[in-house]
Coordinates of C-alpha atoms and ligand atoms in Angstrom, one line a residue:
Chain A
M29 CA -26.2 19.7 -24.4
K30 CA -23.7 19.0 -27.1
N31 CA -21.0 18.5 -24.5
L32 CA -23.2 16.2 -22.5
F33 CA -23.6 14.1 -25.7
Y34 CA -19.8 13.9 -26.1
R35 CA -19.3 13.0 -22.5
Y36 CA -21.6 10.0 -22.8
L37 CA -20.1 9.1 -26.1
S38 CA -16.7 9.0 -24.6
E39 CA -18.1 6.8 -21.9
I40 CA -19.3 4.4 -24.6
K41 CA -15.9 4.5 -26.2
A42 CA -14.2 3.7 -22.9
G43 CA -16.5 0.7 -22.5
F44 CA -15.8 -0.4 -26.0
R45 CA -12.0 -0.1 -25.5
I46 CA -12.1 -2.1 -22.3
S47 CA -14.2 -4.8 -24.0
L48 CA -11.5 -5.1 -26.7
I49 CA -9.1 -6.1 -24.0
Y50 CA -11.3 -9.0 -23.0
R51 CA -12.2 -10.0 -26.6
F52 CA -10.6 -13.4 -26.1
N53 CA -13.0 -14.1 -23.3
T54 CA -15.9 -12.9 -25.4
L55 CA -14.9 -15.3 -28.2
V56 CA -14.8 -18.2 -25.8
H57 CA -18.4 -17.5 -25.0
L58 CA -19.1 -17.7 -28.7
L59 CA -17.8 -21.3 -28.6
T60 CA -19.5 -22.4 -25.4
A61 CA -23.0 -21.1 -26.4
P62 CA -23.6 -23.6 -29.3
I63 CA -22.4 -26.4 -26.9
N64 CA -25.0 -25.2 -24.4
L65 CA -27.6 -25.3 -27.1
V66 CA -26.6 -28.9 -28.1
I67 CA -27.0 -30.0 -24.5
F68 CA -30.4 -28.4 -24.3
Y69 CA -31.3 -30.1 -27.5
F70 CA -30.4 -33.6 -26.2
L71 CA -32.1 -33.0 -22.9
W72 CA -35.4 -31.9 -24.4
N73 CA -35.3 -34.3 -27.2
A74 CA -35.3 -37.1 -24.6
I75 CA -38.1 -35.4 -22.6
Y76 CA -40.3 -34.9 -25.7
G77 CA -39.6 -38.5 -26.8
Y78 CA -40.4 -39.9 -23.3
T79 CA -43.7 -38.1 -23.0
G80 CA -44.6 -38.7 -26.6
Q81 CA -46.1 -35.2 -26.8
E82 CA -45.7 -32.9 -29.8
I83 CA -46.4 -29.8 -27.8
I84 CA -45.5 -29.2 -24.1
R85 CA -46.9 -26.0 -22.5
G86 CA -47.3 -24.4 -25.8
F87 CA -43.8 -25.2 -27.2
T88 CA -42.9 -27.7 -29.9
L89 CA -39.3 -29.0 -29.7
P90 CA -38.0 -26.8 -32.5
A91 CA -39.7 -23.8 -30.9
L92 CA -38.1 -24.6 -27.6
I93 CA -34.7 -24.8 -29.2
S94 CA -35.3 -21.4 -30.8
Y95 CA -36.4 -20.2 -27.3
Y96 CA -33.0 -21.1 -25.9
A97 CA -31.1 -19.7 -28.8
V98 CA -32.8 -16.3 -28.4
S99 CA -32.3 -16.6 -24.7
I100 CA -28.6 -16.9 -25.2
I101 CA -28.6 -13.8 -27.4
I102 CA -30.4 -11.9 -24.7
S103 CA -27.8 -13.1 -22.1
F104 CA -25.0 -11.8 -24.4
L105 CA -26.5 -8.4 -24.7
V106 CA -28.4 -7.8 -21.5
W107 CA -26.5 -9.6 -18.8
A108 CA -24.6 -7.1 -16.6
D109 CA -22.8 -7.3 -13.3
I110 CA -22.8 -3.6 -12.4
D111 CA -23.4 -4.5 -8.8
E112 CA -20.0 -6.2 -8.8
W113 CA -18.2 -3.1 -10.1
M114 CA -20.0 -1.0 -7.6
E115 CA -19.1 -3.2 -4.7
E116 CA -15.5 -3.1 -5.7
A117 CA -15.6 0.6 -6.1
V118 CA -17.0 1.2 -2.7
R119 CA -14.8 -1.3 -0.9
Q120 CA -11.6 -0.4 -2.6
G121 CA -12.4 3.3 -2.4
Y122 CA -12.0 4.2 -6.1
L123 CA -15.5 5.4 -6.1
V124 CA -13.8 8.7 -5.1
T125 CA -12.2 8.8 -8.5
D126 CA -15.5 8.1 -10.2
L127 CA -16.9 11.0 -8.4
L128 CA -14.2 13.3 -9.5
R129 CA -15.1 12.9 -13.1
P130 CA -17.6 15.5 -14.4
I131 CA -20.3 13.2 -15.3
N132 CA -23.5 11.9 -13.9
Y133 CA -22.8 8.6 -12.0
I134 CA -25.8 6.7 -13.2
G135 CA -25.5 7.9 -16.8
S136 CA -21.8 7.1 -16.9
N137 CA -22.4 3.5 -15.8
F138 CA -25.2 3.1 -18.2
F139 CA -23.3 4.3 -21.3
F140 CA -20.2 2.5 -20.2
L141 CA -22.2 -0.7 -20.2
I142 CA -23.5 0.1 -23.7
G143 CA -19.9 0.5 -24.8
L144 CA -19.0 -2.9 -23.3
K145 CA -21.9 -4.6 -25.0
L146 CA -21.1 -3.2 -28.5
L147 CA -18.4 -5.7 -29.0
N148 CA -20.6 -8.5 -27.9
L149 CA -23.1 -7.5 -30.5
L150 CA -20.4 -7.6 -33.2
I151 CA -18.3 -10.7 -32.4
Q152 CA -20.7 -12.7 -30.3
T153 CA -24.3 -12.1 -31.1
I154 CA -24.2 -11.8 -34.9
P155 CA -22.0 -14.9 -35.4
F156 CA -24.0 -16.9 -32.9
F157 CA -27.2 -15.9 -34.6
I158 CA -25.9 -17.1 -37.9
I159 CA -24.8 -20.4 -36.3
A160 CA -28.3 -20.8 -34.7
V161 CA -30.0 -20.2 -38.0
V162 CA -27.8 -22.5 -40.1
F163 CA -27.3 -25.4 -37.7
F164 CA -30.2 -25.2 -35.3
N165 CA -32.9 -24.2 -37.7
V166 CA -33.8 -21.2 -35.7
K167 CA -36.4 -19.2 -37.6
I168 CA -35.6 -15.7 -38.7
A169 CA -38.5 -13.6 -37.4
G170 CA -40.6 -11.5 -39.7
P171 CA -39.3 -7.9 -40.1
A172 CA -42.0 -6.3 -37.9
Y173 CA -41.4 -8.8 -35.1
F174 CA -37.7 -8.5 -35.6
L175 CA -37.9 -4.8 -35.1
L176 CA -40.3 -5.1 -32.1
F177 CA -37.9 -7.7 -30.6
F178 CA -35.1 -5.2 -30.8
V179 CA -37.1 -2.5 -29.0
A180 CA -38.1 -4.9 -26.3
L181 CA -34.5 -6.2 -26.0
F182 CA -33.2 -2.6 -25.5
M183 CA -35.8 -2.1 -22.8
A184 CA -34.9 -5.4 -21.2
F185 CA -31.3 -4.1 -21.2
V186 CA -32.3 -0.9 -19.4
L187 CA -34.5 -2.8 -16.9
N188 CA -31.7 -5.2 -16.1
F189 CA -29.3 -2.3 -15.7
F190 CA -31.4 -0.7 -13.0
I191 CA -32.0 -3.9 -11.1
S192 CA -28.3 -4.6 -11.0
F193 CA -27.6 -0.9 -10.2
L194 CA -30.0 -1.0 -7.3
V195 CA -28.4 -4.1 -5.9
G196 CA -25.0 -2.4 -6.3
L197 CA -26.2 0.5 -4.3
T198 CA -26.7 -1.7 -1.2
A199 CA -22.9 -1.9 -1.1
F200 CA -22.9 1.7 0.3
W201 CA -24.5 0.5 3.5
L202 CA -23.4 -3.2 3.7
M203 CA -19.9 -3.1 2.1
K204 CA -20.0 -6.8 1.4
I205 CA -22.9 -7.8 -0.9
G206 CA -21.7 -11.1 -2.4
G207 CA -24.8 -12.9 -1.0
I208 CA -27.2 -10.3 -2.3
R209 CA -25.5 -10.3 -5.6
R210 CA -25.8 -14.0 -5.9
M211 CA -29.5 -13.8 -5.0
R212 CA -30.0 -11.2 -7.7
R213 CA -28.3 -13.4 -10.3
I214 CA -30.5 -16.4 -9.3
F215 CA -33.6 -14.3 -9.4
V216 CA -32.9 -12.8 -12.7
F217 CA -31.8 -16.1 -14.2
F218 CA -34.6 -18.2 -12.9
L219 CA -37.6 -15.8 -13.0
S220 CA -36.7 -14.4 -16.3
G221 CA -37.1 -17.8 -17.8
A222 CA -33.5 -18.7 -18.6
L223 CA -33.7 -22.2 -17.3
I224 CA -37.1 -23.1 -18.6
P225 CA -39.9 -21.0 -20.1
L226 CA -42.2 -19.5 -17.5
S227 CA -45.2 -21.4 -19.0
F228 CA -43.6 -24.6 -17.6
F229 CA -44.1 -23.3 -14.0
P230 CA -47.3 -23.9 -12.1
E231 CA -50.1 -21.4 -12.5
W232 CA -49.8 -19.8 -9.1
F233 CA -46.1 -19.3 -9.6
Q234 CA -46.6 -17.6 -12.9
R235 CA -49.2 -15.3 -11.3
I236 CA -46.7 -14.1 -8.6
S237 CA -43.9 -13.8 -11.2
S238 CA -46.1 -11.6 -13.4
F239 CA -46.0 -8.9 -10.7
L240 CA -42.2 -8.9 -10.7
P241 CA -40.0 -7.3 -13.3
F242 CA -37.8 -10.3 -14.1
E243 CA -39.8 -12.0 -16.8
Y244 CA -39.8 -8.8 -18.8
I245 CA -36.0 -9.1 -19.1
R246 CA -36.2 -12.4 -21.1
Y247 CA -39.3 -14.5 -21.3
H248 CA -41.6 -12.0 -23.0
V249 CA -38.8 -10.7 -25.2
I250 CA -38.2 -14.1 -26.5
N251 CA -41.9 -14.7 -27.1
I252 CA -42.0 -11.5 -29.2
Y253 CA -39.2 -12.9 -31.4
L254 CA -41.0 -16.2 -31.7
E255 CA -44.1 -14.3 -32.8
K256 CA -46.2 -15.8 -30.0
Y257 CA -47.9 -12.5 -29.3
T258 CA -50.3 -10.3 -31.3
F259 CA -49.3 -6.7 -31.7
V260 CA -51.6 -5.6 -28.9
E261 CA -50.0 -8.1 -26.6
V262 CA -46.5 -6.9 -27.7
L263 CA -47.6 -3.3 -26.9
R264 CA -48.8 -4.5 -23.5
V265 CA -45.4 -6.1 -22.7
M266 CA -43.6 -3.0 -23.7
G267 CA -45.9 -0.9 -21.7
I268 CA -45.2 -2.9 -18.6
Q269 CA -41.5 -2.9 -19.4
L270 CA -41.7 0.9 -19.5
V271 CA -43.6 1.2 -16.3
W272 CA -40.9 -1.0 -14.6
I273 CA -38.1 1.1 -16.1
V274 CA -39.7 4.3 -14.8
I275 CA -40.3 2.8 -11.3
L276 CA -36.8 1.4 -11.0
C277 CA -35.1 4.4 -12.5
L278 CA -36.8 6.8 -10.1
L279 CA -36.0 4.4 -7.2
G280 CA -32.4 4.2 -8.5
I281 CA -32.0 8.0 -8.5
L282 CA -33.5 8.3 -5.1
V283 CA -31.4 5.6 -3.5
W284 CA -28.3 6.8 -5.3
R285 CA -28.8 10.3 -3.8
R286 CA -28.9 8.7 -0.3
A287 CA -26.0 6.4 -1.1
Y288 CA -23.9 9.4 -2.2
K289 CA -24.8 11.3 0.9
K290 CA -23.9 8.3 3.0
F291 CA -20.6 7.9 1.2
A292 CA -19.6 11.6 1.3
G293 CA -20.8 11.9 4.9
A294 CA -18.7 8.9 5.9
G295 CA -20.8 8.1 8.9
T296 CA -21.6 11.5 10.2
Chain B
M4 CA -11.9 39.2 -9.4
K5 CA -8.1 39.5 -9.3
N6 CA -7.8 40.0 -5.6
E7 CA -10.6 37.8 -4.4
P8 CA -9.6 34.6 -2.8
I9 CA -10.1 31.4 -4.9
I10 CA -10.7 29.4 -1.8
C11 CA -12.5 30.6 1.4
V12 CA -12.7 28.1 4.2
E13 CA -14.4 29.2 7.4
N14 CA -14.6 27.1 10.6
L15 CA -14.6 23.8 8.6
K16 CA -15.4 20.8 10.8
K17 CA -15.4 17.1 10.0
T18 CA -16.4 14.4 12.4
Y19 CA -16.1 10.8 11.4
K20 CA -18.2 8.2 13.2
T21 CA -17.0 4.6 13.0
H22 CA -17.9 1.4 14.7
S23 CA -15.4 0.3 17.3
R24 CA -14.6 -3.4 17.1
E25 CA -12.8 -5.0 20.0
P26 CA -10.7 -8.0 19.1
G27 CA -12.0 -11.5 19.8
L28 CA -15.0 -13.7 19.0
V29 CA -17.0 -12.9 22.1
N30 CA -16.8 -9.2 21.4
A31 CA -17.6 -9.7 17.8
F32 CA -20.8 -11.4 18.9
K33 CA -21.6 -8.7 21.4
S34 CA -21.2 -6.0 18.7
L35 CA -24.1 -7.7 16.9
F36 CA -26.4 -6.3 19.5
K37 CA -24.7 -3.4 21.0
R38 CA -22.6 -1.2 18.8
K39 CA -20.1 1.2 20.1
Y40 CA -19.1 4.2 18.1
I41 CA -15.9 6.0 17.9
I42 CA -16.3 9.7 17.2
K43 CA -13.2 11.1 15.5
E44 CA -12.9 14.8 15.1
A45 CA -10.7 15.0 12.0
L46 CA -11.1 18.7 11.5
K47 CA -11.9 21.0 14.5
G48 CA -13.0 24.1 12.7
I49 CA -10.2 25.3 10.4
S50 CA -10.2 28.6 8.5
F51 CA -8.0 29.9 5.7
E52 CA -8.1 31.7 2.4
I53 CA -6.1 31.1 -0.7
M54 CA -5.5 33.6 -3.5
P55 CA -5.5 32.8 -7.2
G56 CA -2.0 31.8 -8.4
E57 CA -0.6 30.6 -5.0
I58 CA 1.2 27.3 -4.4
V59 CA 0.4 26.3 -0.9
G60 CA 2.0 23.5 0.9
F61 CA -0.4 21.7 3.2
I62 CA 1.6 19.7 5.7
G63 CA 1.1 17.8 9.0
P64 CA 1.8 14.5 10.5
N65 CA -0.1 11.3 9.7
G66 CA -3.8 11.5 10.6
A67 CA -3.6 15.3 10.9
G68 CA -6.6 15.9 8.6
K69 CA -4.9 16.8 5.3
S70 CA -6.6 14.4 3.0
T71 CA -9.9 15.1 4.8
T72 CA -9.5 18.8 4.0
L73 CA -8.6 18.1 0.3
K74 CA -11.5 15.7 -0.1
T75 CA -13.9 18.3 1.3
L76 CA -12.5 20.9 -1.0
S77 CA -12.9 18.6 -4.0
G78 CA -16.5 18.1 -3.1
I79 CA -16.4 14.4 -2.4
L80 CA -16.9 14.7 1.3
Y81 CA -19.6 16.6 3.2
P82 CA -18.3 18.6 6.1
S83 CA -20.0 18.4 9.5
G84 CA -19.9 22.2 9.8
G85 CA -18.5 25.4 8.5
N86 CA -18.5 27.3 5.2
V87 CA -16.5 26.5 2.1
K88 CA -16.5 28.6 -1.1
V89 CA -14.2 27.5 -3.9
L90 CA -14.3 29.4 -7.2
G91 CA -17.5 30.9 -6.0
M92 CA -19.2 27.5 -5.6
T93 CA -19.9 25.2 -2.7
P94 CA -17.9 22.1 -3.7
W95 CA -20.3 19.4 -2.6
K96 CA -23.5 21.1 -3.9
N97 CA -23.3 20.6 -7.6
R98 CA -20.7 17.9 -8.1
V99 CA -20.7 17.5 -11.8
K100 CA -20.5 21.2 -12.6
Y101 CA -17.9 21.8 -9.9
V102 CA -15.3 19.0 -10.6
K103 CA -14.9 20.2 -14.2
N104 CA -13.0 23.2 -12.8
I105 CA -10.5 21.3 -10.6
G106 CA -7.8 18.8 -11.0
V107 CA -7.0 16.3 -8.4
V108 CA -4.3 13.8 -7.6
F109 CA -4.7 11.5 -4.7
G110 CA -1.3 9.8 -4.6
Q111 CA -2.9 6.7 -3.1
K112 CA -5.6 6.3 -5.7
N113 CA -5.7 5.9 -9.4
T114 CA -8.1 8.0 -11.5
M115 CA -7.1 6.4 -14.9
W116 CA -8.8 3.5 -16.6
W117 CA -7.0 0.6 -15.1
D118 CA -7.0 -1.7 -18.1
L119 CA -6.2 0.9 -20.7
P120 CA -3.0 2.7 -21.5
A121 CA -2.7 6.2 -19.9
V122 CA -2.9 7.8 -23.3
D123 CA -6.4 6.4 -23.7
T124 CA -7.4 8.1 -20.4
F125 CA -5.9 11.3 -21.7
E126 CA -7.9 11.0 -24.9
L127 CA -11.1 10.1 -23.2
N128 CA -10.7 13.0 -20.8
R129 CA -10.3 15.4 -23.7
E130 CA -13.9 14.5 -24.5
F131 CA -15.1 14.5 -20.9
Y132 CA -13.8 18.0 -20.3
S133 CA -14.4 19.2 -23.9
I134 CA -10.8 20.3 -24.3
P135 CA -10.1 21.9 -27.7
K136 CA -7.9 19.7 -29.8
E137 CA -5.0 22.1 -30.4
A138 CA -4.7 23.2 -26.8
Y139 CA -4.9 19.5 -25.7
K140 CA -2.1 18.5 -28.0
E141 CA 0.1 21.3 -27.1
R142 CA -0.3 20.7 -23.4
L143 CA 0.0 17.0 -23.6
D144 CA 3.2 17.2 -25.7
R145 CA 4.8 19.6 -23.3
M146 CA 4.0 17.4 -20.2
V147 CA 4.9 14.1 -21.9
K148 CA 8.3 15.6 -22.8
L149 CA 8.9 17.1 -19.4
L150 CA 8.0 13.9 -17.5
D151 CA 9.4 11.6 -20.1
V152 CA 6.5 9.3 -20.4
E153 CA 6.3 8.9 -24.2
K154 CA 6.7 5.1 -24.0
V155 CA 5.2 4.6 -20.5
M156 CA 1.9 6.1 -21.5
R157 CA 1.3 3.4 -24.1
T158 CA 1.3 0.5 -21.6
P159 CA -1.8 -0.4 -19.7
V160 CA -1.9 1.5 -16.4
R161 CA -2.2 -1.7 -14.3
D162 CA 1.3 -2.7 -15.6
L163 CA 3.0 0.5 -14.7
S164 CA 5.4 1.1 -11.8
L165 CA 4.2 3.3 -9.0
G166 CA 6.3 6.3 -10.2
E167 CA 5.3 5.9 -13.8
R168 CA 1.7 5.8 -12.8
M169 CA 2.1 8.9 -10.7
K170 CA 3.6 10.8 -13.7
C171 CA 0.6 9.9 -15.9
Q172 CA -1.7 10.7 -13.0
A173 CA -0.2 14.2 -12.8
I174 CA -0.8 14.7 -16.5
T175 CA -4.4 13.6 -16.2
S176 CA -5.0 16.2 -13.5
L177 CA -3.6 19.0 -15.5
L178 CA -4.8 18.3 -19.1
H179 CA -8.1 20.2 -18.9
N180 CA -6.2 23.3 -17.6
P181 CA -8.1 23.5 -14.3
K182 CA -7.8 26.8 -12.4
L183 CA -7.3 24.9 -9.2
V184 CA -5.4 21.7 -8.5
F185 CA -5.3 19.6 -5.4
L186 CA -2.3 17.3 -5.0
D187 CA -2.4 14.8 -2.2
E188 CA 1.0 13.3 -1.9
P189 CA 1.8 13.6 -5.6
T190 CA 5.4 12.7 -5.3
I191 CA 5.0 9.3 -3.8
G192 CA 7.2 6.8 -5.6
L193 CA 9.0 9.3 -7.8
D194 CA 12.7 9.1 -8.2
I195 CA 14.9 12.2 -7.6
I196 CA 15.0 13.2 -11.2
A197 CA 11.3 12.6 -11.7
K198 CA 10.6 14.7 -8.6
D199 CA 12.5 17.6 -10.0
R200 CA 10.7 17.3 -13.3
F201 CA 7.4 17.1 -11.6
R202 CA 8.2 20.2 -9.5
D203 CA 9.2 22.0 -12.7
L204 CA 5.9 21.0 -14.3
I205 CA 3.9 22.5 -11.4
K206 CA 6.0 25.7 -11.3
D207 CA 5.7 26.0 -15.1
T208 CA 1.9 25.5 -15.0
N209 CA 1.6 27.9 -12.1
K210 CA 3.5 30.6 -14.0
K211 CA 2.0 30.0 -17.4
D212 CA -1.6 29.5 -16.6
K213 CA -1.9 31.1 -13.1
T214 CA -3.0 27.8 -11.8
T215 CA -3.5 27.6 -8.1
F216 CA -2.1 24.5 -6.3
I217 CA -2.6 23.0 -2.9
V218 CA 0.0 20.3 -2.2
T219 CA 0.2 17.9 0.7
T220 CA 3.4 16.0 1.0
H221 CA 5.8 14.4 3.5
D222 CA 8.8 15.4 1.4
M223 CA 10.0 18.7 2.7
Q224 CA 12.0 19.2 -0.5
D225 CA 8.7 19.5 -2.3
I226 CA 7.7 22.3 0.1
E227 CA 11.1 24.1 -0.1
K228 CA 11.2 24.0 -3.9
L229 CA 7.5 24.7 -4.6
C230 CA 5.7 26.6 -2.0
D231 CA 5.8 30.2 -0.9
R232 CA 3.3 29.6 1.7
I233 CA 2.7 26.6 4.0
I234 CA -0.2 25.7 6.2
I235 CA 0.7 23.2 9.0
I236 CA -2.1 21.2 10.5
N237 CA -2.0 18.9 13.4
H238 CA -4.9 17.1 15.2
G239 CA -7.4 18.8 13.0
E240 CA -6.2 22.3 13.8
I241 CA -4.1 24.8 11.9
I242 CA -1.0 25.5 13.9
Y243 CA 0.9 27.6 11.4
D244 CA -0.1 29.6 8.3
G245 CA 2.5 31.7 6.7
S246 CA 5.6 31.9 4.5
L247 CA 8.4 29.3 4.7
K248 CA 10.9 32.1 5.5
N249 CA 8.9 33.3 8.5
I250 CA 8.6 29.8 9.9
K251 CA 12.4 29.8 10.1
G252 CA 12.3 33.2 11.9
E253 CA 9.6 32.1 14.2
Y254 CA 10.5 28.6 15.1
L255 CA 14.2 28.5 14.4
S256 CA 16.3 29.2 17.5
N257 CA 19.2 27.1 16.5
K258 CA 21.9 27.2 13.9
I259 CA 24.6 24.6 13.0
V260 CA 28.2 25.7 12.9
D261 CA 30.8 23.5 11.2
V262 CA 34.4 24.3 12.1
K263 CA 37.5 22.9 10.6
L264 CA 40.8 23.4 12.5
E265 CA 44.4 23.6 11.6
E266 CA 45.5 21.9 14.8
A267 CA 43.9 19.4 17.2
H268 CA 41.6 21.0 19.7
Q269 CA 41.6 20.6 23.4
G270 CA 38.0 20.4 24.3
F271 CA 35.3 23.1 23.6
K272 CA 33.0 24.6 26.1
L273 CA 30.7 27.6 25.8
K274 CA 27.3 28.5 27.2
G275 CA 24.4 28.2 24.8
C276 CA 26.3 25.9 22.5
K277 CA 26.2 22.1 22.2
V278 CA 28.7 20.0 20.5
L279 CA 27.1 17.6 18.1
K280 CA 30.2 16.0 16.6
R281 CA 33.7 16.1 17.8
R282 CA 36.8 15.0 15.8
K283 CA 40.4 15.8 16.1
Y284 CA 40.4 18.6 13.5
E285 CA 36.7 19.2 13.4
L286 CA 33.7 20.4 15.5
K287 CA 30.0 20.5 14.7
I288 CA 28.3 22.9 17.1
E289 CA 24.6 23.7 17.6
I290 CA 24.1 27.2 18.8
N291 CA 21.0 28.6 20.4
V292 CA 20.9 32.1 19.0
K293 CA 18.6 33.3 21.6
K294 CA 21.2 32.6 24.3
K295 CA 24.4 33.3 22.4
S296 CA 25.0 35.3 19.3
I297 CA 26.9 34.0 16.4
N298 CA 29.2 36.8 16.8
E299 CA 30.3 35.7 20.2
L300 CA 30.8 32.1 19.1
V301 CA 32.9 33.1 16.1
S302 CA 35.2 35.5 18.1
Y303 CA 35.6 32.8 20.7
L304 CA 36.6 30.3 18.1
L305 CA 39.1 32.6 16.4
E306 CA 40.6 33.6 19.7
N307 CA 41.2 30.0 20.9
Y308 CA 41.9 28.0 17.8
Q309 CA 43.7 28.0 14.5
V310 CA 40.6 28.0 12.3
A311 CA 40.8 26.7 8.7
D312 CA 37.1 27.0 7.8
I313 CA 33.7 28.0 9.3
L314 CA 30.3 27.1 7.9
I315 CA 27.1 28.4 9.4
Q316 CA 23.9 26.7 8.4
D317 CA 20.2 26.5 9.4
P318 CA 19.2 23.1 10.4
P319 CA 17.3 21.3 7.7
I320 CA 13.7 22.2 7.3
E321 CA 12.8 18.6 8.4
E322 CA 14.3 19.5 11.8
I323 CA 12.1 22.6 12.2
I324 CA 9.0 20.8 11.1
R325 CA 9.7 17.9 13.4
N326 CA 10.0 20.3 16.3
I327 CA 6.7 21.8 15.5
Y328 CA 5.0 18.5 15.1
E329 CA 6.3 17.3 18.4
K330 CA 5.1 20.3 20.4
Ligands
ATP13 N1 -13.6 7.3 6.5 C1 -13.1 7.6 7.7 N2 -13.7 7.1 8.8 C2 -13.2 7.3 10.0 N3 -12.1 8.0 10.3 C3 -11.5 8.5 9.3 C4 -11.9 8.3 7.9 N4 -11.0 9.0 7.1 C5 -10.1 9.5 7.9 N5 -10.3 9.2 9.2 C6 -9.6 9.7 10.4 O1 -9.5 11.1 10.4 C7 -8.2 11.5 10.7 C8 -7.6 12.4 9.6 O2 -7.4 11.6 8.4 P1 -6.7 12.2 7.1 O3 -6.8 11.1 6.1 O4 -7.3 13.5 6.8 O5 -5.2 12.4 7.6 P2 -3.9 12.9 6.7 O6 -3.5 14.2 7.3 O7 -4.2 12.9 5.3 O8 -2.8 11.8 7.1 P3 -1.7 11.1 6.2 O9 -0.5 12.0 6.3 O10 -1.5 9.8 6.9 O11 -2.2 10.9 4.8 C9 -7.4 10.3 11.0 O12 -7.3 10.1 12.3 C10 -8.2 9.2 10.3 O13 -8.0 8.0 11.1
MG14 MG1 -3.6 11.8 3.6

């Protein structure tokens, strides 16, 4: 048990060390994020001015800007392209070397990703949060909601991990999964409410979407931060997040076993 | 425990099934609907046992099935049939538990963190394999000194030359002091000095820690300097399993005789002998010892020429192996 802990810890360390190599890239994102926010501001400022409405679909203009600010933070911390690594590993054959390491494959990927994100938290998320609060008037959530937000954020991270992982597993059968990966990105981006909050979509669309896991990666998590939900509603969101995590995790384990058999069997 | 084999392979079979693709657009279109399969029998039921502490050379021509065997033994490939017991375990049954006990180098593949310096991989592996700190430090220092990678190991792996990477790779496979090490073409890209050092490292480790090694290579020098025993495989079947000395006894019917003369010779002719090189004061003769004894050849030479020097040699091991492969 103790050894297991150290193994996963060293996986986190590996991720962190790798992220240090790409710290420059990480810092560039810190610069582009506020620019994005400014663009969103001008766009929505014009829309609000044109319609003459104070509130559109439950959002005032400042609330909408806060929505995008928190959305960017979620992108920083949650976004992951594990499917891309997995495709490379299968195609280039270095999956073999992953399998020679004495560590559970799913676990190693998960903790490696956590290690990668650690630096994002330090040099991207926190500075950007300060910028958002100081220059964009983003409200700091109350302590209770702040805490709940973090819990939901972590679950969103896990949820997104498994979605990306499952997409990556298709590489074991299809070898080239560029198309599926792009679809996954679009789905997660659009249906999680990254472009516009889901309440801007028509009713029927929202209903369909509510049966899918994507909006639990972003939309509801942001709403928790914006204190749009009562505690009961927050618990409901987290409950659904948990259910999705369990479903996708079990599915992930199941498919991984088959994928591994397929890989090790090499067509027999 | 002492006298029980560390590896038991019984009737191991592996069949690959791949799609066959004919060239051309029409055929590519056809293959959308009707797929042809190629069945490739990579291993046709091989059996062998390896005792603890052995260094076994596993050789054979390209496509013989060496890598397939090593992959099965390291647990990353399921066989299509047969029994394998390594260290009392079935390699592909409990992967995580099993791979802790082995070290592997696939010369073609990198098992280090690509973007990090090799020393980081070493350090991370220390945690992966829960290696005690002192033992780790001692082993690392010894290997770093022997292979001379003090500087190299601090550069990101992606920037290393092939040979430099192979050296670090070797260290990675030995750091956790595995009982059993599989080396698949480990000397690719190493220069002459590095090869020697690498062989020393393997021999040292074998002597010190009783580590068992299986080495595949196309460099016969590796075999001559490292292995007491060789297994030759061709077309998925074992065609020789025994000591290097015996293979000479069994397959070697020729010897090479270099003769230097005091005076110019006037032709040479003797049954069972073939002249490979003919100069004025020099003859290089290949003798088939089954047809003619060395004794007869030497007396013949001494009788007919003013001999300055005679050198009798076995043909290089490459020659023997080539003969076996070509059979
Ligand atoms: N994944 C695979 N799918 C189909 N055929 C394969 C696969 N891997 C290996 N083979 C085939 O199996 C045979 C044995 O391959 P293997 O890699 O074991 O050879 P090898 O002895 O290691 O050769 P080399 O000296 O070239 O490394 C070859 O004919 C190869 O084409
Ligand atoms: Mg090979």
